[in-house]
Amino acid sequence: MQPSINYTGITGIIERISPLQNECCNQNIVLRTMNGIVHFILSPGTYVADNTPLRTGMQVTAFYDANLPVPLIYPPRYQAAFISRTEPNESIIVSFFDRNLLAAEGQLKLNIGSETRISTANGQRYTCSLGNNLMMVYYSATTRSIPPQTTPDRIIIFC
């Protein structure tokens, strides 16, 4: 059975990174997006892909759990669950994929290619079945079918 998760991603350019007041292990990341400014709280529990040091000017996609409550403030402030550097013309999704490699709510179907790089969240090689896992998927193009299909460039499995 599929877990009830709903990660929503927001892509933007890091405009500022600053520590939260009196919280040394949490940071506030300000993203400039096409729709304006968005704040993300980066905590020790946030997964940062490849342990990439984040810096101003970097394009990233940050994901938050849309099932969690958020304060109704402007600009919006979300708790980042995952964050990754994003290359130009690259898309990233974090979702639970079923045994047929169909994302939750059917928004993307994966077709694994010989060049698809697959690893665990800690960078180790993953050799088991991909289905029924939470994954961070990097891809560049999709079909116009329903659901859209893609051959991902990279997959990170969260066991």
mmCIF file of C-alpha atoms in Angstrom:
data_model
loop_
_atom_site.group_PDB
_atom_site.id
_atom_site.type_symbol
_atom_site.label_atom_id
_atom_site.label_comp_id
_atom_site.label_asym_id
_atom_site.label_seq_id
_atom_site.Cartn_x
_atom_site.Cartn_y
_atom_site.Cartn_z
ATOM 1 C CA MET A 1 0.000 0.000 0.000
ATOM 2 C CA GLN A 2 1.230 3.454 -0.896
ATOM 3 C CA PRO A 3 2.109 5.775 1.991
ATOM 4 C CA SER A 4 0.151 9.015 2.232
ATOM 5 C CA ILE A 5 2.832 11.475 1.200
ATOM 6 C CA ASN A 6 2.691 14.556 -0.942
ATOM 7 C CA TYR A 7 5.980 16.343 -1.552
ATOM 8 C CA THR A 8 5.730 19.570 -3.500
ATOM 9 C CA GLY A 9 8.813 21.050 -5.116
ATOM 10 C CA ILE A 10 9.660 24.708 -5.674
ATOM 11 C CA THR A 11 12.565 25.688 -7.915
ATOM 12 C CA GLY A 12 14.412 28.951 -7.548
ATOM 13 C CA ILE A 13 17.708 30.742 -7.096
ATOM 14 C CA ILE A 14 19.114 31.029 -3.571
ATOM 15 C CA GLU A 15 19.088 34.700 -2.736
ATOM 16 C CA ARG A 16 20.136 34.468 0.910
ATOM 17 C CA ILE A 17 21.069 31.888 3.546
ATOM 18 C CA SER A 18 20.992 32.889 7.189
ATOM 19 C CA PRO A 19 20.803 31.159 10.562
ATOM 20 C CA LEU A 20 17.466 31.239 12.339
ATOM 21 C CA GLN A 21 17.420 33.436 15.404
ATOM 22 C CA ASN A 22 18.843 31.504 18.407
ATOM 23 C CA GLU A 23 18.851 28.222 16.435
ATOM 24 C CA CYS A 24 22.383 27.333 15.393
ATOM 25 C CA CYS A 25 21.473 24.131 13.502
ATOM 26 C CA ASN A 26 18.605 25.568 11.449
ATOM 27 C CA GLN A 27 18.908 27.946 8.533
ATOM 28 C CA ASN A 28 16.524 30.118 6.569
ATOM 29 C CA ILE A 29 16.971 29.866 2.807
ATOM 30 C CA VAL A 30 15.367 32.585 0.688
ATOM 31 C CA LEU A 31 14.540 31.450 -2.861
ATOM 32 C CA ARG A 32 13.674 33.794 -5.710
ATOM 33 C CA THR A 33 11.188 31.922 -7.885
ATOM 34 C CA MET A 34 9.210 32.850 -10.986
ATOM 35 C CA ASN A 35 6.297 33.570 -8.612
ATOM 36 C CA GLY A 36 8.200 35.623 -6.048
ATOM 37 C CA ILE A 37 10.096 34.997 -2.830
ATOM 38 C CA VAL A 38 9.740 31.761 -0.832
ATOM 39 C CA HIS A 39 11.437 30.896 2.464
ATOM 40 C CA PHE A 40 12.541 27.391 3.412
ATOM 41 C CA ILE A 41 13.711 26.254 6.819
ATOM 42 C CA LEU A 42 16.667 23.906 6.491
ATOM 43 C CA SER A 43 16.978 21.692 9.583
ATOM 44 C CA PRO A 44 19.314 18.805 10.469
ATOM 45 C CA GLY A 45 16.570 16.458 9.202
ATOM 46 C CA THR A 46 16.503 18.008 5.700
ATOM 47 C CA TYR A 47 18.015 15.727 3.062
ATOM 48 C CA VAL A 48 20.505 17.725 0.961
ATOM 49 C CA ALA A 49 21.304 15.710 -2.178
ATOM 50 C CA ASP A 50 24.983 14.776 -2.418
ATOM 51 C CA ASN A 51 25.654 16.824 0.752
ATOM 52 C CA THR A 52 26.126 19.783 -1.582
ATOM 53 C CA PRO A 53 27.128 22.966 0.240
ATOM 54 C CA LEU A 54 24.373 25.427 -0.628
ATOM 55 C CA ARG A 55 25.348 28.973 -1.606
ATOM 56 C CA THR A 56 23.758 32.143 -2.911
ATOM 57 C CA GLY A 57 23.197 32.216 -6.661
ATOM 58 C CA MET A 58 22.690 28.444 -6.863
ATOM 59 C CA GLN A 59 19.548 27.094 -8.545
ATOM 60 C CA VAL A 60 17.863 24.486 -6.340
ATOM 61 C CA THR A 61 14.600 22.632 -5.980
ATOM 62 C CA ALA A 62 13.319 22.374 -2.419
ATOM 63 C CA PHE A 63 10.533 19.988 -1.442
ATOM 64 C CA TYR A 64 8.124 20.267 1.456
ATOM 65 C CA ASP A 65 5.431 17.922 2.741
ATOM 66 C CA ALA A 66 2.172 19.463 1.505
ATOM 67 C CA ASN A 67 0.266 17.446 4.128
ATOM 68 C CA LEU A 68 1.857 19.412 6.977
ATOM 69 C CA PRO A 69 0.326 22.669 8.194
ATOM 70 C CA VAL A 70 2.139 25.883 7.263
ATOM 71 C CA PRO A 71 1.706 29.361 8.706
ATOM 72 C CA LEU A 72 -0.391 31.683 6.554
ATOM 73 C CA ILE A 73 2.245 34.359 6.131
ATOM 74 C CA TYR A 74 3.791 36.154 3.193
ATOM 75 C CA PRO A 75 6.247 35.343 1.874
ATOM 76 C CA PRO A 76 5.453 31.655 2.466
ATOM 77 C CA ARG A 77 7.745 29.689 4.770
ATOM 78 C CA TYR A 78 8.024 25.912 4.447
ATOM 79 C CA GLN A 79 9.993 23.227 6.265
ATOM 80 C CA ALA A 80 12.327 21.727 3.647
ATOM 81 C CA ALA A 81 12.215 17.925 3.592
ATOM 82 C CA PHE A 82 14.550 17.568 0.575
ATOM 83 C CA ILE A 83 16.679 20.005 -1.386
ATOM 84 C CA SER A 84 18.865 19.506 -4.428
ATOM 85 C CA ARG A 85 20.896 21.596 -6.823
ATOM 86 C CA THR A 86 19.066 21.796 -10.167
ATOM 87 C CA GLU A 87 20.778 22.039 -13.527
ATOM 88 C CA PRO A 88 19.266 24.043 -16.405
ATOM 89 C CA ASN A 89 16.525 22.085 -18.228
ATOM 90 C CA GLU A 90 16.438 19.515 -15.418
ATOM 91 C CA SER A 91 13.376 18.561 -13.413
ATOM 92 C CA ILE A 92 13.250 16.756 -10.100
ATOM 93 C CA ILE A 93 10.383 14.941 -8.413
ATOM 94 C CA VAL A 94 10.209 13.356 -4.965
ATOM 95 C CA SER A 95 7.436 10.799 -4.814
ATOM 96 C CA PHE A 96 6.498 7.265 -3.886
ATOM 97 C CA PHE A 97 6.675 5.064 -6.987
ATOM 98 C CA ASP A 98 4.606 1.868 -7.099
ATOM 99 C CA ARG A 99 5.750 -1.528 -8.434
ATOM 100 C CA ASN A 100 5.064 -0.316 -12.000
ATOM 101 C CA LEU A 101 7.228 2.787 -11.391
ATOM 102 C CA LEU A 102 4.216 5.085 -11.518
ATOM 103 C CA ALA A 103 4.451 8.071 -9.183
ATOM 104 C CA ALA A 104 1.808 8.718 -6.542
ATOM 105 C CA GLU A 105 -1.278 10.326 -8.095
ATOM 106 C CA GLY A 106 -0.050 9.156 -11.528
ATOM 107 C CA GLN A 107 1.916 12.283 -12.425
ATOM 108 C CA LEU A 108 4.966 10.450 -13.902
ATOM 109 C CA LYS A 109 5.894 6.961 -15.178
ATOM 110 C CA LEU A 110 9.544 5.878 -15.194
ATOM 111 C CA ASN A 111 11.236 3.889 -17.958
ATOM 112 C CA ILE A 112 14.661 2.864 -16.664
ATOM 113 C CA GLY A 113 17.461 3.154 -19.238
ATOM 114 C CA SER A 114 20.944 1.677 -19.337
ATOM 115 C CA GLU A 115 22.392 5.116 -18.507
ATOM 116 C CA THR A 116 20.115 5.752 -15.479
ATOM 117 C CA ARG A 117 22.280 6.135 -12.370
ATOM 118 C CA ILE A 118 20.646 4.578 -9.300
ATOM 119 C CA SER A 119 21.874 4.924 -5.710
ATOM 120 C CA THR A 120 20.652 5.025 -2.139
ATOM 121 C CA ALA A 121 20.376 8.265 -0.179
ATOM 122 C CA ASN A 122 23.849 7.689 1.273
ATOM 123 C CA GLY A 123 25.402 7.226 -2.182
ATOM 124 C CA GLN A 124 25.634 3.444 -2.240
ATOM 125 C CA ARG A 125 24.780 1.281 -5.240
ATOM 126 C CA TYR A 126 21.184 0.011 -5.259
ATOM 127 C CA THR A 127 20.600 -3.399 -6.856
ATOM 128 C CA CYS A 128 17.101 -4.388 -5.724
ATOM 129 C CA SER A 129 13.716 -3.795 -7.330
ATOM 130 C CA LEU A 130 12.968 -0.083 -7.720
ATOM 131 C CA GLY A 131 9.209 -0.279 -7.212
ATOM 132 C CA ASN A 132 7.388 0.545 -3.983
ATOM 133 C CA ASN A 133 9.952 3.088 -2.841
ATOM 134 C CA LEU A 134 10.214 6.788 -2.115
ATOM 135 C CA MET A 135 12.545 8.252 -4.749
ATOM 136 C CA MET A 136 14.116 11.508 -5.852
ATOM 137 C CA VAL A 137 14.133 11.364 -9.655
ATOM 138 C CA TYR A 138 16.145 13.644 -11.960
ATOM 139 C CA TYR A 139 14.979 13.872 -15.575
ATOM 140 C CA SER A 140 14.995 16.262 -18.512
ATOM 141 C CA ALA A 141 12.189 15.347 -20.916
ATOM 142 C CA THR A 142 8.827 13.608 -20.775
ATOM 143 C CA THR A 143 6.356 12.289 -23.296
ATOM 144 C CA ARG A 144 3.045 14.065 -23.829
ATOM 145 C CA SER A 145 1.165 10.911 -22.882
ATOM 146 C CA ILE A 146 -1.015 10.467 -19.812
ATOM 147 C CA PRO A 147 0.735 9.820 -17.546
ATOM 148 C CA PRO A 148 3.873 11.510 -18.851
ATOM 149 C CA GLN A 149 6.787 9.086 -19.175
ATOM 150 C CA THR A 150 10.492 9.688 -18.817
ATOM 151 C CA THR A 151 13.799 7.872 -18.813
ATOM 152 C CA PRO A 152 15.462 9.413 -15.765
ATOM 153 C CA ASP A 153 19.089 10.488 -15.669
ATOM 154 C CA ARG A 154 19.408 9.688 -11.972
ATOM 155 C CA ILE A 155 17.406 8.145 -9.138
ATOM 156 C CA ILE A 156 18.046 8.354 -5.402
ATOM 157 C CA ILE A 157 16.201 5.664 -3.399
ATOM 158 C CA PHE A 158 15.085 6.373 0.182
ATOM 159 C CA CYS A 159 14.961 2.894 1.728
#
